Coordinates of C-alpha atoms in Angstrom, one line a residue:
M1 CA 46.2 -27.8 -39.2
D2 CA 42.7 -27.4 -38.0
N3 CA 41.3 -24.9 -40.8
T4 CA 40.2 -22.0 -38.8
D5 CA 43.9 -21.6 -38.4
R6 CA 44.9 -21.3 -41.6
F7 CA 45.3 -18.2 -42.2
N8 CA 47.9 -17.6 -38.7
I9 CA 51.0 -15.9 -39.5
E10 CA 53.9 -16.2 -37.5
N11 CA 55.8 -14.5 -35.2
L12 CA 59.1 -14.2 -34.4
G13 CA 58.4 -13.2 -30.8
A14 CA 56.0 -11.5 -28.1
P15 CA 56.4 -8.0 -28.5
Q16 CA 58.9 -6.1 -26.5
Y17 CA 58.5 -2.1 -26.8
R18 CA 55.7 0.4 -27.4
S19 CA 54.8 1.6 -31.0
P20 CA 55.9 5.2 -31.5
L21 CA 52.9 6.0 -33.1
K22 CA 50.8 8.4 -31.0
L23 CA 46.9 6.2 -32.1
S24 CA 44.2 5.8 -30.0
T25 CA 42.8 2.4 -28.1
V26 CA 39.5 4.7 -27.5
E27 CA 36.6 4.7 -30.1
G28 CA 35.2 8.2 -30.7
D29 CA 38.2 10.5 -29.8
Q30 CA 38.2 11.2 -33.4
I31 CA 41.9 9.2 -33.9
F32 CA 43.0 6.3 -35.4
N33 CA 42.8 3.2 -33.0
F34 CA 45.6 0.7 -33.3
V35 CA 44.5 -2.5 -34.4
S36 CA 44.1 -5.7 -31.9
E37 CA 46.2 -8.4 -32.7
S38 CA 42.7 -9.9 -32.2
N39 CA 40.8 -8.0 -34.6
R40 CA 39.9 -10.4 -37.6
L41 CA 37.7 -10.7 -41.1
V42 CA 36.2 -13.2 -42.0
F43 CA 37.0 -14.9 -45.4
D44 CA 34.5 -16.5 -47.1
L45 CA 31.3 -14.0 -46.8
S46 CA 28.8 -16.5 -48.6
M47 CA 25.9 -17.1 -46.1
E48 CA 26.4 -20.9 -47.6
H49 CA 29.6 -20.5 -45.6
Y50 CA 28.1 -18.7 -42.7
N51 CA 24.9 -21.6 -42.3
Q52 CA 27.3 -24.5 -42.7
C53 CA 29.4 -22.7 -39.8
L54 CA 26.0 -22.2 -37.5
T55 CA 25.6 -26.0 -38.2
D56 CA 29.1 -27.3 -37.2
G57 CA 29.2 -25.1 -34.5
V58 CA 32.6 -23.7 -35.8
Q59 CA 34.0 -20.6 -36.0
P60 CA 34.1 -18.8 -39.5
V61 CA 37.7 -19.1 -41.4
C62 CA 39.2 -15.5 -41.0
L63 CA 42.0 -12.9 -41.4
E64 CA 44.3 -11.1 -39.7
K65 CA 43.3 -7.2 -40.1
A66 CA 46.1 -5.3 -41.7
G67 CA 47.5 -2.5 -39.4
P68 CA 49.4 -0.3 -36.6
R69 CA 49.8 -2.3 -33.4
Q70 CA 50.7 -1.0 -30.0
D71 CA 52.9 -2.6 -29.1
I72 CA 55.7 -4.2 -31.7
F73 CA 58.8 -6.5 -32.1
F74 CA 61.5 -3.9 -33.0
D75 CA 63.3 -1.3 -31.9
A76 CA 62.7 0.8 -34.2
E77 CA 65.6 3.4 -33.8
N78 CA 68.0 0.4 -33.7
A79 CA 66.5 -1.4 -36.6
T80 CA 67.5 -2.1 -40.0
A81 CA 65.7 -2.7 -42.8
A82 CA 65.8 -4.0 -46.6
I83 CA 64.0 -3.6 -50.0
V84 CA 64.1 -6.1 -52.5
T85 CA 62.1 -5.9 -56.2
C86 CA 62.6 -9.1 -58.3
G87 CA 61.6 -10.2 -61.5
G88 CA 59.6 -8.8 -64.2
L89 CA 58.4 -4.8 -63.9
C90 CA 55.3 -3.8 -63.3
P91 CA 53.4 -0.1 -62.6
G92 CA 54.1 1.1 -59.2
I93 CA 56.9 -0.7 -57.8
N94 CA 58.6 2.8 -57.5
N95 CA 55.4 3.9 -55.2
V96 CA 55.8 1.1 -52.5
I97 CA 60.0 1.6 -52.6
R98 CA 58.8 5.2 -51.4
G99 CA 56.2 4.7 -49.5
L100 CA 58.4 1.4 -48.0
V101 CA 60.9 4.0 -46.8
M102 CA 58.8 6.6 -45.7
A103 CA 56.8 4.9 -43.6
L104 CA 60.3 2.8 -41.9
H105 CA 61.6 6.3 -41.1
Y106 CA 58.6 8.6 -40.5
F107 CA 55.8 6.9 -38.6
Y108 CA 59.1 4.7 -36.6
G109 CA 62.2 6.4 -36.7
V110 CA 63.8 3.3 -38.6
K111 CA 67.6 5.0 -39.0
K112 CA 68.6 2.4 -41.3
I113 CA 67.2 1.4 -45.0
L114 CA 69.3 -0.9 -47.4
G115 CA 68.2 -1.1 -50.7
V116 CA 68.6 -4.2 -52.4
P117 CA 69.7 -4.1 -56.5
Y118 CA 69.0 -6.7 -59.0
G119 CA 66.9 -8.7 -57.3
Y120 CA 67.9 -11.6 -55.1
E121 CA 70.8 -11.2 -56.9
G122 CA 71.7 -8.6 -54.7
L123 CA 71.7 -10.4 -51.8
N124 CA 74.6 -13.1 -53.2
P125 CA 77.7 -11.0 -52.6
E126 CA 79.1 -13.3 -56.0
K127 CA 77.4 -10.8 -57.8
G128 CA 79.1 -7.9 -57.0
H129 CA 76.2 -5.9 -56.5
K130 CA 76.2 -3.4 -53.1
L131 CA 73.4 -2.6 -50.5
T132 CA 72.6 0.8 -51.0
E133 CA 71.3 3.5 -48.5
L134 CA 67.9 4.6 -49.3
T135 CA 66.6 7.8 -47.4
P136 CA 63.7 10.0 -47.9
D137 CA 65.6 11.9 -50.3
K138 CA 66.2 9.5 -52.4
V139 CA 63.1 8.2 -53.2
K140 CA 61.2 11.2 -52.8
D141 CA 60.5 11.4 -56.6
I142 CA 60.7 7.7 -57.7
H143 CA 56.5 7.4 -57.9
Q144 CA 56.7 9.2 -60.8
F145 CA 58.5 7.0 -62.9
G146 CA 57.9 3.1 -64.4
G147 CA 60.1 0.4 -63.6
T148 CA 62.0 0.0 -60.4
F149 CA 64.3 2.3 -59.1
L150 CA 66.6 -0.6 -57.6
G151 CA 66.6 -2.5 -60.9
S152 CA 65.4 -6.3 -61.1
S153 CA 66.3 -9.8 -61.8
R154 CA 64.9 -13.1 -62.7
G155 CA 65.5 -16.6 -61.0
G156 CA 66.6 -17.3 -57.2
Q157 CA 70.0 -17.6 -55.6
D158 CA 71.2 -19.8 -52.9
V159 CA 68.9 -19.6 -49.7
S160 CA 71.4 -20.4 -47.4
V161 CA 74.0 -17.4 -48.9
M162 CA 70.9 -15.0 -48.9
V163 CA 70.2 -15.4 -45.2
D164 CA 74.3 -15.1 -44.5
T165 CA 73.6 -11.3 -46.0
L166 CA 71.3 -10.3 -44.5
E167 CA 72.7 -11.7 -41.2
A168 CA 76.5 -10.0 -42.1
N169 CA 74.0 -6.6 -42.4
Q170 CA 72.5 -6.9 -39.6
I171 CA 69.5 -6.8 -41.6
D172 CA 66.1 -7.0 -38.9
M173 CA 63.5 -7.2 -42.0
L174 CA 63.0 -7.6 -45.1
F175 CA 60.2 -6.1 -47.7
A176 CA 60.3 -7.9 -51.2
I177 CA 58.2 -6.9 -53.8
G178 CA 57.5 -9.5 -56.5
G179 CA 55.1 -12.5 -58.1
D180 CA 54.8 -16.0 -57.4
G181 CA 58.1 -16.9 -57.6
T182 CA 59.8 -14.2 -55.2
L183 CA 56.9 -15.1 -52.7
K184 CA 58.0 -18.5 -53.0
G185 CA 61.6 -17.1 -52.3
V186 CA 60.8 -15.5 -49.0
N187 CA 59.0 -18.2 -48.2
A188 CA 62.2 -20.3 -48.1
L189 CA 64.4 -17.9 -46.9
G190 CA 61.9 -17.4 -43.7
K191 CA 61.4 -21.0 -43.4
E192 CA 66.2 -20.5 -43.4
I193 CA 65.8 -18.2 -40.9
S194 CA 63.5 -20.6 -38.5
K195 CA 66.0 -23.0 -38.7
R196 CA 68.8 -20.8 -37.4
N197 CA 67.1 -19.0 -34.8
A198 CA 67.4 -16.2 -35.6
K199 CA 65.2 -12.5 -35.7
I200 CA 64.4 -11.2 -39.1
S201 CA 61.0 -11.0 -40.4
V202 CA 60.3 -11.1 -44.3
V203 CA 57.4 -9.6 -46.0
G204 CA 56.1 -10.2 -49.3
I205 CA 54.4 -7.4 -51.3
P206 CA 52.4 -9.0 -54.5
K207 CA 53.6 -7.8 -57.7
T208 CA 52.4 -9.2 -60.5
I209 CA 50.7 -7.2 -63.5
D210 CA 48.8 -10.7 -64.4
N211 CA 46.6 -10.0 -61.5
D212 CA 47.3 -14.0 -61.0
I213 CA 47.9 -14.2 -57.0
D214 CA 45.9 -16.2 -55.6
L215 CA 43.2 -15.3 -52.8
I216 CA 44.1 -11.4 -52.8
D217 CA 41.6 -8.9 -54.8
E218 CA 43.7 -7.6 -57.2
S219 CA 48.2 -7.0 -57.1
F220 CA 48.8 -3.9 -58.1
G221 CA 49.8 -2.8 -61.3
F222 CA 47.0 -3.9 -62.9
E223 CA 45.3 -1.2 -62.8
T224 CA 47.3 0.7 -64.3
A225 CA 48.3 -1.9 -66.7
F226 CA 44.8 -2.4 -69.0
D227 CA 44.2 1.2 -68.4
V228 CA 47.5 2.2 -70.3
A229 CA 46.6 -0.5 -73.1
S230 CA 42.8 0.9 -73.0
P231 CA 44.0 4.1 -75.3
I232 CA 45.9 0.8 -77.7
L233 CA 43.1 -0.7 -78.0
R234 CA 41.0 2.8 -79.2
D235 CA 43.6 3.4 -81.9
A236 CA 44.2 -0.5 -82.9
H237 CA 40.2 0.1 -84.0
N238 CA 40.9 3.2 -85.7
E239 CA 43.2 1.4 -87.8
A240 CA 41.1 -1.6 -88.3
T241 CA 38.3 0.6 -89.3
G242 CA 40.3 2.7 -91.5
A243 CA 41.0 -0.5 -94.1
Y244 CA 38.5 -3.0 -95.6
N245 CA 38.5 -6.3 -94.2
G246 CA 41.0 -4.4 -91.5
I247 CA 41.8 -6.6 -88.6
S248 CA 43.8 -5.7 -85.6
I249 CA 45.6 -8.1 -83.5
I250 CA 46.5 -6.5 -80.1
K251 CA 48.9 -9.0 -78.2
L252 CA 49.0 -8.5 -74.1
M253 CA 50.6 -9.7 -71.0
G254 CA 48.7 -12.6 -69.6
R255 CA 50.9 -15.7 -69.0
D256 CA 48.9 -17.7 -67.3
S257 CA 45.6 -15.7 -66.9
G258 CA 44.3 -13.5 -69.0
F259 CA 43.1 -10.7 -66.7
I260 CA 45.0 -7.9 -68.5
A261 CA 43.5 -8.8 -72.2
A262 CA 39.8 -9.3 -70.4
S263 CA 39.9 -5.9 -68.2
A264 CA 41.2 -3.8 -71.2
A265 CA 38.7 -4.9 -73.5
L266 CA 35.8 -4.3 -71.0
A267 CA 37.5 -0.8 -70.0
M268 CA 37.9 0.0 -74.2
P269 CA 34.5 -1.6 -75.7
V270 CA 35.4 -1.8 -79.0
V271 CA 37.0 -5.3 -78.9
N272 CA 35.0 -8.0 -80.8
F273 CA 37.5 -10.7 -79.8
V274 CA 39.3 -11.7 -76.5
L275 CA 41.2 -15.0 -76.2
V276 CA 43.0 -15.6 -72.9
P277 CA 44.8 -18.8 -71.7
E278 CA 41.4 -20.5 -69.6
M279 CA 39.6 -21.3 -72.4
D280 CA 40.6 -23.5 -75.1
F281 CA 39.1 -22.6 -78.4
K282 CA 40.0 -23.8 -82.1
L283 CA 41.0 -22.1 -85.1
D284 CA 38.9 -24.6 -88.1
G285 CA 36.1 -26.0 -88.2
E286 CA 32.4 -24.0 -88.1
G287 CA 32.3 -23.2 -84.7
G288 CA 36.0 -22.4 -85.1
F289 CA 37.4 -18.9 -84.6
L290 CA 38.2 -18.6 -88.0
K291 CA 34.6 -18.8 -89.1
V292 CA 33.5 -16.9 -86.6
L293 CA 35.9 -14.2 -87.9
E294 CA 34.7 -14.5 -91.4
K295 CA 31.8 -14.2 -90.5
R296 CA 32.3 -11.2 -88.2
L297 CA 34.2 -9.4 -91.1
Q298 CA 31.1 -10.5 -93.9
K299 CA 28.6 -8.1 -91.1
K300 CA 30.6 -5.2 -90.0
K301 CA 33.6 -5.2 -92.3
H302 CA 36.5 -5.0 -89.5
A303 CA 37.6 -6.6 -86.4
V304 CA 39.4 -6.1 -83.3
I305 CA 41.0 -9.2 -81.6
V306 CA 42.9 -8.7 -78.4
V307 CA 44.7 -12.2 -76.8
A308 CA 46.6 -12.7 -73.9
E309 CA 49.9 -13.8 -74.7
G310 CA 49.2 -17.3 -73.0
A311 CA 46.8 -18.0 -74.7
G312 CA 46.2 -20.5 -77.7
Q313 CA 49.8 -22.6 -76.5
Q314 CA 47.9 -26.2 -77.5
L315 CA 47.6 -24.6 -80.9
F316 CA 51.7 -25.5 -80.9
K317 CA 51.5 -28.8 -82.5
E318 CA 55.3 -29.5 -81.8
R319 CA 56.2 -27.6 -78.3
T320 CA 59.7 -27.9 -76.4
I321 CA 59.0 -26.7 -73.0
V322 CA 61.3 -23.9 -72.0
K323 CA 61.2 -22.4 -68.9
D324 CA 62.8 -19.1 -67.8
A325 CA 65.0 -17.7 -64.8
S326 CA 61.9 -17.5 -62.7
G327 CA 60.6 -20.9 -63.6
N328 CA 57.8 -19.6 -65.7
I329 CA 57.2 -21.7 -68.5
Q330 CA 57.7 -19.4 -72.5
H331 CA 54.8 -19.6 -74.6
E332 CA 55.6 -19.8 -78.4
D333 CA 54.1 -16.6 -79.7
I334 CA 50.5 -16.6 -80.3
G335 CA 50.3 -13.0 -81.3
V336 CA 52.3 -13.8 -84.5
F337 CA 50.7 -17.4 -85.1
L338 CA 47.7 -15.8 -85.0
K339 CA 48.6 -13.6 -87.9
E340 CA 49.9 -16.1 -90.0
K341 CA 47.0 -18.1 -89.9
I342 CA 44.5 -15.8 -90.5
T343 CA 46.6 -14.8 -93.1
E344 CA 46.6 -18.2 -94.8
Y345 CA 42.7 -18.3 -94.1
F346 CA 41.7 -15.8 -96.3
K347 CA 44.1 -15.4 -99.1
D348 CA 41.7 -17.3 -101.6
K349 CA 38.6 -15.9 -100.0
I350 CA 38.4 -12.4 -100.0
P351 CA 41.3 -9.4 -99.5
V352 CA 42.3 -8.5 -96.1
T353 CA 44.7 -6.1 -94.1
I354 CA 46.0 -6.8 -90.9
K355 CA 47.9 -4.7 -88.5
Y356 CA 49.8 -7.0 -85.1
I357 CA 50.3 -4.2 -82.3
D358 CA 52.7 -5.7 -79.4
P359 CA 52.7 -2.8 -76.6
S360 CA 53.6 -5.2 -73.7
Y361 CA 56.8 -3.8 -72.5
I362 CA 55.0 0.0 -72.6
V363 CA 52.2 -1.1 -70.6
R364 CA 54.4 -2.8 -68.0
C365 CA 56.9 -0.1 -67.5
A366 CA 54.5 2.9 -67.4
P367 CA 54.3 4.9 -63.9
A368 CA 51.3 3.8 -61.8
N369 CA 47.9 5.7 -62.3
S370 CA 46.1 7.4 -59.3
S371 CA 44.2 4.8 -58.4
D372 CA 47.1 2.1 -58.2
S373 CA 49.2 5.2 -56.6
V374 CA 47.3 5.1 -53.8
F375 CA 46.9 1.8 -53.1
C376 CA 50.5 1.2 -53.5
S377 CA 51.3 3.3 -50.5
R378 CA 48.4 1.9 -48.7
L379 CA 50.0 -2.1 -48.9
A380 CA 53.5 -0.3 -48.1
Y381 CA 52.4 1.3 -45.2
H382 CA 50.6 -2.1 -43.7
A383 CA 53.7 -4.1 -44.7
V384 CA 55.8 -2.2 -42.3
H385 CA 53.3 -2.3 -40.0
G386 CA 53.2 -6.1 -39.6
A387 CA 57.0 -6.1 -39.6
M388 CA 57.5 -3.8 -36.7
A389 CA 55.1 -6.4 -35.2
G390 CA 57.0 -9.1 -35.7
K391 CA 55.1 -10.9 -38.0
T392 CA 57.0 -12.9 -41.1
K393 CA 56.3 -14.9 -44.3
F394 CA 53.3 -12.6 -44.8
V395 CA 51.8 -10.9 -47.5
A396 CA 50.4 -7.3 -46.9
S397 CA 47.2 -7.8 -49.3
R398 CA 43.2 -6.6 -49.9
V399 CA 40.4 -9.5 -49.6
N400 CA 37.3 -8.6 -49.4
N401 CA 38.0 -4.9 -49.9
N402 CA 39.6 -5.0 -46.7
Y403 CA 43.7 -4.9 -45.8
V404 CA 44.7 -8.3 -44.4
Y405 CA 47.8 -10.2 -43.5
V406 CA 47.7 -13.4 -45.5
P407 CA 50.9 -16.1 -45.1
I408 CA 52.6 -16.3 -48.3
S409 CA 52.2 -20.3 -47.9
E410 CA 48.0 -19.7 -48.7
V411 CA 48.6 -17.3 -51.9
T412 CA 51.6 -19.1 -53.4
K413 CA 49.3 -22.8 -53.7
K414 CA 48.0 -21.9 -57.1
R415 CA 47.6 -18.8 -59.5
K416 CA 44.6 -17.2 -59.6
K417 CA 42.6 -17.7 -63.2
I418 CA 39.4 -16.2 -64.7
D419 CA 36.3 -18.3 -64.0
L420 CA 34.9 -19.0 -67.4
E421 CA 31.4 -19.8 -65.6
G422 CA 31.5 -16.2 -63.6
E423 CA 30.4 -12.7 -64.2
F424 CA 33.4 -11.3 -65.0
W425 CA 34.0 -13.5 -68.1
F426 CA 30.3 -13.7 -69.0
S427 CA 30.5 -9.2 -68.8
V428 CA 33.7 -10.0 -71.0
L429 CA 31.4 -12.1 -73.6
Q430 CA 28.7 -9.1 -73.4
S431 CA 30.9 -6.6 -74.2
T432 CA 32.7 -8.3 -77.6
G433 CA 29.9 -9.9 -78.8
Q434 CA 31.4 -13.6 -79.5
P435 CA 30.4 -16.7 -79.3
F436 CA 30.5 -18.7 -75.1
S437 CA 33.3 -21.0 -77.2
M438 CA 35.1 -21.7 -80.4

């Protein structure tokens, strides 16, 4: 495939119907315009990429702009949609469910919307979960609560069986809200649907509290996560300063990427150390973490440490690799480990008081804040517009602060991680005052 085609979105076929949305095609009439299929946005905005394209005489790599199309693929009034939520909980899931239902019902007049209970299990009849009908009245208040109205589960089911269920229920479009594993599942469903020459659109809405979906600006729920974590860090700081040589250790979510830990520390700048999976730090020796912590206590008599759950895994000598149902490696508990090592290190040196706090499940079950609520609604609307146009195997997302459609195959190639040479991490180091390396 030519690199300029990298972000092309698959279509189920040519549009067959006019959109019921009463939008415009004329600039300047103060009515929102339909988005043209030719409306593309440049992916790499750097001058270096621009000059390279000029030199090579090629078009830059572009993304398809999200939004409503004038011509759509499905007969909206006779279409059936389904919504499924998979994987771990995250703020904003209910906002997305609500947004999807409202957009399908009120924008396009879709009369039948089904909720799939307990993740992909709900598409396997052997599990005994029954699909439930969703209406605006049923979902109108769910955005006020955390968790997922539909229930969730980890792990995949037999792809062929799931497509059988979609076909048996005459589902025309499936909206899957989930992270890396969920999105790979959507892609697998799309491939099986293509093999059968069926006309079912499968769409992903990226959900991961860790913000580790590649290419996109941000996944929903992430901002709420560090927003909820910030006052916890404030209180942990109060605990640390309330004791002579007080140490507070706060473990936050972040299996492979430390965005929550780093962002929370920036939002509540009382943190002295941020430990993330991207950095390989050592405990012992002159430049090791324990020695640096000792110097901090000698100077300030307290310390606040924020550690992402996936940090420091290299410190565990004998590790047995165990994976959860989603295929994620289950990490050793770095928070408890650090508390034990710090206690041991200072035992014969100076008295310390250590408080260990793990608010992970409180953070991930919180309702979305105002900013995330706006984000969730807009993602839901764009997902519906794309599906109604017959697009499939894509995620609705924001890239370079624009809403676009990106092929699922592109965002699942690797996980997004903190660039330790980037300005964001430098900001964290400036805020904490910790060394560049330990």
